[in-house]
Amino acid sequence: LLPRVAIGAGAVDLADWPFRAGGLYLEIGFGDGERLVHRAKARPDAAFLGCEPFVNGVAKLLASMEREQVGNIRIHAGDARELLDRLPDACLDGVDLFYPDPWPKRRHRKRRFVSDESLSALAVRMKPQALLRFASDIDDYTGWTLARVARSPDFTWLVDRPADWRIPWPDWQSTRYERKAFAEGREGAYLTFRRR
Ligand SMILES: C[S@@+](CC[C@H](N)C(=O)[O-])C[C@H]1O[C@@H](n2cnc3c(N)ncnc32)[C@H](O)[C@@H]1O
């Protein structure tokens, strides 16, 4: 299945994608792909692009796609930063970054996916008004992300009340990672940013 659904090398040509009437959505670091399959099944009119460098995760996603007969997912089995460089400008209707690797040690924080540079790169590939959704169980990473979004010219945090970050989105599906975090006593923070 992988050769049929993997993004090839070079610039990504979306003209080859037959099912984009409902939009194009990217999930960065899909883990086992549970959430991606759930969303893609619910939205057969839309296209989903999943990005994950961990090969076991890619294998699990492929198995679920086959089992669930889901055909509207394409995969980049590698680093999201490398994929973003190859996407056309303003092509994404939404981007999900759920529970990115936390890198809790101070000296490792620069490895975190969220940075001034990655926010700029995402903004270039997102359509105006598109949503960037972020979840984390690590308070320090949530604060780190809010600080970078606050100084970004490209995104606004959509928030009125605590429920806006305490309650996940209607299409939410929990994952093994999230269940483990809850079992260890941590809570999720769910942030929604809109591309200006
Ligand atoms: C803590 S797991 C969370 C998995 C899943 N998003 C979830 O909510 O359960 C973080 C995932 O991000 C992936 N990842 C790390 N760096 C990445 C990068 N630069 N591009 C894409 N995925 C990345 C990891 O391999 C891992 O599967």
CSV table of C-alpha atoms and ligand atoms in Angstrom, one decimal:
chain,number,residue,atom,x,y,z
A,1,LEU,CA,0.0,0.0,0.0
A,2,LEU,CA,2.8,2.4,0.9
A,3,PRO,CA,4.0,3.0,-2.7
A,4,ARG,CA,0.4,4.0,-3.7
A,5,VAL,CA,-0.1,6.4,-0.8
A,6,ALA,CA,3.4,7.8,-0.1
A,7,ILE,CA,4.2,11.3,-1.2
A,8,GLY,CA,6.9,11.0,-3.9
A,9,ALA,CA,10.2,13.0,-4.0
A,10,GLY,CA,10.4,16.6,-5.0
A,11,ALA,CA,7.6,19.2,-5.1
A,12,VAL,CA,4.2,17.9,-4.1
A,13,ASP,CA,1.8,18.2,-7.1
A,14,LEU,CA,-1.7,18.5,-5.7
A,15,ALA,CA,-3.2,18.4,-9.1
A,16,ASP,CA,-2.9,14.6,-8.9
A,17,TRP,CA,-5.2,14.5,-5.9
A,18,PRO,CA,-8.8,13.8,-6.9
A,19,PHE,CA,-10.6,14.3,-3.6
A,20,ARG,CA,-9.9,17.9,-2.4
A,21,ALA,CA,-13.3,19.5,-2.6
A,22,GLY,CA,-13.6,19.3,1.2
A,23,GLY,CA,-10.1,20.7,1.8
A,24,LEU,CA,-6.6,19.4,2.6
A,25,TYR,CA,-5.6,18.8,6.2
A,26,LEU,CA,-2.1,18.0,7.5
A,27,GLU,CA,-1.4,16.0,10.7
A,28,ILE,CA,2.2,16.3,11.9
A,29,GLY,CA,3.5,13.4,13.9
A,30,PHE,CA,0.5,11.1,13.7
A,31,GLY,CA,2.0,8.4,15.9
A,32,ASP,CA,0.0,5.2,15.3
A,33,GLY,CA,-2.4,7.1,13.0
A,34,GLU,CA,-5.6,6.3,15.0
A,35,ARG,CA,-6.8,9.9,14.9
A,36,LEU,CA,-6.0,10.4,11.2
A,37,VAL,CA,-8.0,7.3,10.2
A,38,HIS,CA,-10.9,8.4,12.4
A,39,ARG,CA,-11.0,11.9,10.8
A,40,ALA,CA,-10.4,10.7,7.2
A,41,LYS,CA,-13.3,8.2,7.6
A,42,ALA,CA,-15.6,11.0,8.8
A,43,ARG,CA,-14.7,13.3,6.0
A,44,PRO,CA,-14.5,11.3,2.7
A,45,ASP,CA,-14.8,14.6,0.8
A,46,ALA,CA,-11.5,15.9,2.1
A,47,ALA,CA,-7.8,14.9,1.7
A,48,PHE,CA,-5.6,14.1,4.7
A,49,LEU,CA,-1.8,14.3,4.7
A,50,GLY,CA,0.0,12.5,7.5
A,51,CYS,CA,3.6,13.0,8.4
A,52,GLU,CA,5.5,10.6,10.7
A,53,PRO,CA,9.2,9.6,10.7
A,54,PHE,CA,8.7,6.6,13.0
A,55,VAL,CA,8.4,3.6,10.7
A,56,ASN,CA,6.3,1.5,13.2
A,57,GLY,CA,3.7,4.3,13.2
A,58,VAL,CA,3.6,4.4,9.4
A,59,ALA,CA,3.1,0.6,9.4
A,60,LYS,CA,0.2,0.8,11.9
A,61,LEU,CA,-1.5,3.6,9.9
A,62,LEU,CA,-1.2,1.5,6.7
A,63,ALA,CA,-2.8,-1.5,8.4
A,64,SER,CA,-5.7,0.7,9.7
A,65,MET,CA,-6.2,2.3,6.3
A,66,GLU,CA,-6.4,-1.2,4.7
A,67,ARG,CA,-8.7,-2.6,7.5
A,68,GLU,CA,-11.0,0.5,7.5
A,69,GLN,CA,-10.9,0.9,3.7
A,70,VAL,CA,-9.8,4.5,3.9
A,71,GLY,CA,-8.5,6.0,0.6
A,72,ASN,CA,-8.2,9.7,1.3
A,73,ILE,CA,-4.9,9.7,3.2
A,74,ARG,CA,-1.4,10.4,1.8
A,75,ILE,CA,1.7,9.8,3.8
A,76,HIS,CA,5.1,11.5,4.2
A,77,ALA,CA,7.2,9.0,6.2
A,78,GLY,CA,9.6,11.6,7.4
A,79,ASP,CA,10.2,15.0,9.0
A,80,ALA,CA,7.3,17.5,8.6
A,81,ARG,CA,9.8,20.4,8.1
A,82,GLU,CA,11.1,18.6,5.0
A,83,LEU,CA,7.5,18.1,3.7
A,84,LEU,CA,6.5,21.7,4.3
A,85,ASP,CA,9.4,22.9,2.0
A,86,ARG,CA,7.8,20.8,-0.8
A,87,LEU,CA,4.2,21.9,-0.5
A,88,PRO,CA,2.7,24.7,-2.6
A,89,ASP,CA,2.0,28.0,-0.8
A,90,ALA,CA,-1.5,28.4,0.8
A,91,CYS,CA,-2.7,24.9,0.1
A,92,LEU,CA,-3.6,23.7,3.6
A,93,ASP,CA,-7.1,24.2,5.1
A,94,GLY,CA,-5.9,23.0,8.5
A,95,VAL,CA,-2.9,21.6,10.4
A,96,ASP,CA,-2.9,19.4,13.5
A,97,LEU,CA,0.1,19.1,15.8
A,98,PHE,CA,-1.1,16.9,18.7
A,99,TYR,CA,1.2,15.9,21.5
A,100,PRO,CA,4.5,16.7,19.8
A,101,ASP,CA,7.6,15.2,21.4
A,102,PRO,CA,8.0,17.3,24.6
A,103,TRP,CA,11.8,17.5,25.0
A,104,PRO,CA,11.5,18.5,28.6
A,105,LYS,CA,15.2,19.0,29.4
A,106,ARG,CA,16.2,22.6,29.1
A,107,ARG,CA,19.2,21.8,26.8
A,108,HIS,CA,16.9,19.9,24.4
A,109,ARG,CA,14.1,22.4,24.1
A,110,LYS,CA,15.5,23.7,20.8
A,111,ARG,CA,14.5,20.4,19.3
A,112,ARG,CA,10.8,21.1,19.9
A,113,PHE,CA,8.8,21.2,16.7
A,114,VAL,CA,7.3,24.6,17.6
A,115,SER,CA,9.6,27.4,16.8
A,116,ASP,CA,9.4,30.9,15.3
A,117,GLU,CA,10.8,29.3,12.1
A,118,SER,CA,8.3,26.4,12.0
A,119,LEU,CA,5.4,28.7,12.6
A,120,SER,CA,6.5,30.9,9.7
A,121,ALA,CA,6.9,27.9,7.5
A,122,LEU,CA,3.4,26.6,8.4
A,123,ALA,CA,1.9,30.1,7.8
A,124,VAL,CA,3.2,30.1,4.2
A,125,ARG,CA,1.6,26.7,3.4
A,126,MET,CA,-1.7,27.5,5.2
A,127,LYS,CA,-4.7,29.3,3.6
A,128,PRO,CA,-5.8,32.5,5.3
A,129,GLN,CA,-8.3,31.7,8.2
A,130,ALA,CA,-7.0,28.1,8.3
A,131,LEU,CA,-6.7,26.6,11.8
A,132,LEU,CA,-3.6,25.3,13.4
A,133,ARG,CA,-4.6,23.0,16.3
A,134,PHE,CA,-2.1,22.1,19.0
A,135,ALA,CA,-2.4,19.7,22.0
A,136,SER,CA,0.1,19.0,24.8
A,137,ASP,CA,0.2,17.4,28.2
A,138,ILE,CA,3.3,19.3,29.1
A,139,ASP,CA,2.5,22.7,30.6
A,140,ASP,CA,5.9,24.1,29.7
A,141,TYR,CA,5.5,23.2,26.1
A,142,THR,CA,2.0,24.8,26.1
A,143,GLY,CA,3.5,28.0,27.5
A,144,TRP,CA,6.4,27.8,25.0
A,145,THR,CA,3.9,27.5,22.1
A,146,LEU,CA,1.7,30.4,23.4
A,147,ALA,CA,4.8,32.6,23.7
A,148,ARG,CA,5.8,32.0,20.1
A,149,VAL,CA,2.3,32.4,18.7
A,150,ALA,CA,2.0,35.7,20.7
A,151,ARG,CA,5.0,37.1,18.9
A,152,SER,CA,4.1,35.6,15.5
A,153,PRO,CA,2.6,38.0,13.0
A,154,ASP,CA,0.7,35.1,11.3
A,155,PHE,CA,-1.5,33.5,14.0
A,156,THR,CA,-4.2,34.5,16.5
A,157,TRP,CA,-5.1,32.3,19.5
A,158,LEU,CA,-8.9,31.7,19.4
A,159,VAL,CA,-9.8,31.8,23.1
A,160,ASP,CA,-12.7,33.3,25.2
A,161,ARG,CA,-12.9,31.1,28.2
A,162,PRO,CA,-11.1,28.2,29.9
A,163,ALA,CA,-13.2,25.6,28.1
A,164,ASP,CA,-11.5,26.7,24.9
A,165,TRP,CA,-8.3,25.1,26.0
A,166,ARG,CA,-9.6,22.4,28.4
A,167,ILE,CA,-12.0,20.6,26.1
A,168,PRO,CA,-10.8,19.0,22.9
A,169,TRP,CA,-12.4,19.6,19.5
A,170,PRO,CA,-15.6,17.8,18.4
A,171,ASP,CA,-13.8,15.5,16.1
A,172,TRP,CA,-11.3,14.4,18.8
A,173,GLN,CA,-10.2,10.8,19.2
A,174,SER,CA,-8.0,10.0,22.1
A,175,THR,CA,-4.7,8.0,21.5
A,176,ARG,CA,-2.5,5.7,23.4
A,177,TYR,CA,-0.1,8.6,24.1
A,178,GLU,CA,-2.9,10.8,25.6
A,179,ARG,CA,-4.4,7.9,27.6
A,180,LYS,CA,-0.9,7.3,29.1
A,181,ALA,CA,-0.5,11.0,29.9
A,182,PHE,CA,-3.9,11.0,31.7
A,183,ALA,CA,-3.0,7.8,33.6
A,184,GLU,CA,0.1,9.5,34.8
A,185,GLY,CA,-1.9,12.5,36.2
A,186,ARG,CA,-1.3,15.0,33.4
A,187,GLU,CA,-4.0,17.0,31.6
A,188,GLY,CA,-4.3,18.0,28.0
A,189,ALA,CA,-4.3,21.6,26.8
A,190,TYR,CA,-6.0,22.1,23.4
A,191,LEU,CA,-5.1,25.3,21.6
A,192,THR,CA,-6.6,26.6,18.4
A,193,PHE,CA,-4.8,29.2,16.3
A,194,ARG,CA,-6.1,30.9,13.2
A,195,ARG,CA,-3.9,31.9,10.3
A,196,ARG,CA,-4.3,35.6,9.8
B,1,LIG,C1,4.4,12.0,21.6
B,1,LIG,S1,4.1,11.4,20.0
B,1,LIG,C2,2.4,11.8,19.8
B,1,LIG,C3,1.7,11.0,18.7
B,1,LIG,C4,0.3,11.4,18.3
B,1,LIG,N1,0.3,12.8,17.7
B,1,LIG,C5,-0.7,11.4,19.4
B,1,LIG,O1,-1.3,12.5,19.7
B,1,LIG,O2,-0.8,10.4,20.1
B,1,LIG,C6,4.9,12.5,18.9
B,1,LIG,C7,5.1,12.0,17.5
B,1,LIG,O3,5.7,13.0,16.6
B,1,LIG,C8,6.6,12.4,15.8
B,1,LIG,N2,7.6,13.4,15.3
B,1,LIG,C9,8.6,13.9,16.0
B,1,LIG,N3,9.3,14.8,15.3
B,1,LIG,C10,8.6,14.9,14.1
B,1,LIG,C11,8.8,15.7,12.9
B,1,LIG,N4,9.9,16.6,12.8
B,1,LIG,N5,7.9,15.6,11.9
B,1,LIG,C12,6.9,14.8,12.0
B,1,LIG,N6,6.7,14.0,13.1
B,1,LIG,C13,7.5,14.1,14.1
B,1,LIG,C14,7.2,11.3,16.6
B,1,LIG,O4,7.8,10.2,15.8
B,1,LIG,C15,6.0,10.8,17.4
B,1,LIG,O5,5.3,9.8,16.7
